[in-house]
Amino acid sequence: MDVRRLGRPRKYEGPVKRFEAWIPYDVYQEMEKEKQRRGISWPELVLDMWGAYKSKR
């Protein structure tokens, strides 16, 4: 068995891109609180925020 092929399965179809964002600490705290309340990951929170933004355009 080839150990290098073991690992977490891909979460998203197609290509993905990692990005870094610098935000004010109070915004981070509010986002962290919402993330914990909903029991979701950072990527899920960001994608939900993006979906809400897109739906209002």
PDB file of C-alpha atoms in Angstrom:
ATOM      1  CA  MET A   1       0.000   0.000   0.000  1.00  0.00           C
ATOM      2  CA  ASP A   2       1.342   3.431  -0.960  1.00  0.00           C
ATOM      3  CA  VAL A   3       1.176   5.600   2.166  1.00  0.00           C
ATOM      4  CA  ARG A   4       1.552   8.837   0.197  1.00  0.00           C
ATOM      5  CA  ARG A   5      -1.918   8.375  -1.294  1.00  0.00           C
ATOM      6  CA  LEU A   6      -3.663   8.310   2.075  1.00  0.00           C
ATOM      7  CA  GLY A   7      -5.104  11.499   3.445  1.00  0.00           C
ATOM      8  CA  ARG A   8      -8.208  13.547   3.682  1.00  0.00           C
ATOM      9  CA  PRO A   9     -10.570  13.403   0.721  1.00  0.00           C
ATOM     10  CA  ARG A  10     -11.059  16.600  -1.265  1.00  0.00           C
ATOM     11  CA  LYS A  11     -13.839  18.776   0.100  1.00  0.00           C
ATOM     12  CA  TYR A  12     -14.520  20.804  -3.047  1.00  0.00           C
ATOM     13  CA  GLU A  13     -14.795  19.822  -6.699  1.00  0.00           C
ATOM     14  CA  GLY A  14     -12.386  21.464  -9.111  1.00  0.00           C
ATOM     15  CA  PRO A  15      -9.516  23.819  -8.379  1.00  0.00           C
ATOM     16  CA  VAL A  16      -9.315  25.719  -5.090  1.00  0.00           C
ATOM     17  CA  LYS A  17      -7.234  28.703  -3.975  1.00  0.00           C
ATOM     18  CA  ARG A  18      -5.994  29.526  -0.484  1.00  0.00           C
ATOM     19  CA  PHE A  19      -5.990  33.204   0.448  1.00  0.00           C
ATOM     20  CA  GLU A  20      -5.026  35.289   3.443  1.00  0.00           C
ATOM     21  CA  ALA A  21      -6.940  38.334   4.638  1.00  0.00           C
ATOM     22  CA  TRP A  22      -6.041  40.972   7.183  1.00  0.00           C
ATOM     23  CA  ILE A  23      -9.139  42.151   9.065  1.00  0.00           C
ATOM     24  CA  PRO A  24      -9.696  44.216  12.214  1.00  0.00           C
ATOM     25  CA  TYR A  25      -9.618  42.129  15.379  1.00  0.00           C
ATOM     26  CA  ASP A  26     -13.198  43.022  16.358  1.00  0.00           C
ATOM     27  CA  VAL A  27     -14.400  41.722  12.970  1.00  0.00           C
ATOM     28  CA  TYR A  28     -12.409  38.523  13.522  1.00  0.00           C
ATOM     29  CA  GLN A  29     -13.990  38.071  16.966  1.00  0.00           C
ATOM     30  CA  GLU A  30     -17.484  38.508  15.541  1.00  0.00           C
ATOM     31  CA  MET A  31     -16.752  36.009  12.759  1.00  0.00           C
ATOM     32  CA  GLU A  32     -15.260  33.523  15.242  1.00  0.00           C
ATOM     33  CA  LYS A  33     -18.338  33.836  17.463  1.00  0.00           C
ATOM     34  CA  GLU A  34     -20.662  33.172  14.487  1.00  0.00           C
ATOM     35  CA  LYS A  35     -18.487  30.257  13.332  1.00  0.00           C
ATOM     36  CA  GLN A  36     -18.649  28.679  16.806  1.00  0.00           C
ATOM     37  CA  ARG A  37     -22.397  29.321  17.144  1.00  0.00           C
ATOM     38  CA  ARG A  38     -23.101  27.560  13.854  1.00  0.00           C
ATOM     39  CA  GLY A  39     -20.487  24.843  14.338  1.00  0.00           C
ATOM     40  CA  ILE A  40     -18.924  25.346  10.904  1.00  0.00           C
ATOM     41  CA  SER A  41     -15.406  25.749   9.531  1.00  0.00           C
ATOM     42  CA  TRP A  42     -13.733  28.951   8.339  1.00  0.00           C
ATOM     43  CA  PRO A  43     -14.125  28.008   4.652  1.00  0.00           C
ATOM     44  CA  GLU A  44     -17.835  27.307   5.173  1.00  0.00           C
ATOM     45  CA  LEU A  45     -18.295  30.662   6.929  1.00  0.00           C
ATOM     46  CA  VAL A  46     -16.489  32.558   4.166  1.00  0.00           C
ATOM     47  CA  LEU A  47     -18.481  30.768   1.444  1.00  0.00           C
ATOM     48  CA  ASP A  48     -21.744  31.561   3.270  1.00  0.00           C
ATOM     49  CA  MET A  49     -20.713  35.220   3.546  1.00  0.00           C
ATOM     50  CA  TRP A  50     -19.841  35.268  -0.164  1.00  0.00           C
ATOM     51  CA  GLY A  51     -23.218  33.700  -1.012  1.00  0.00           C
ATOM     52  CA  ALA A  52     -25.038  36.347   1.045  1.00  0.00           C
ATOM     53  CA  TYR A  53     -23.033  39.102  -0.670  1.00  0.00           C
ATOM     54  CA  LYS A  54     -23.767  37.719  -4.138  1.00  0.00           C
ATOM     55  CA  SER A  55     -27.502  37.325  -3.423  1.00  0.00           C
ATOM     56  CA  LYS A  56     -27.766  41.032  -2.516  1.00  0.00           C
ATOM     57  CA  ARG A  57     -26.103  42.289  -5.702  1.00  0.00           C
TER      58      ARG A  57
END
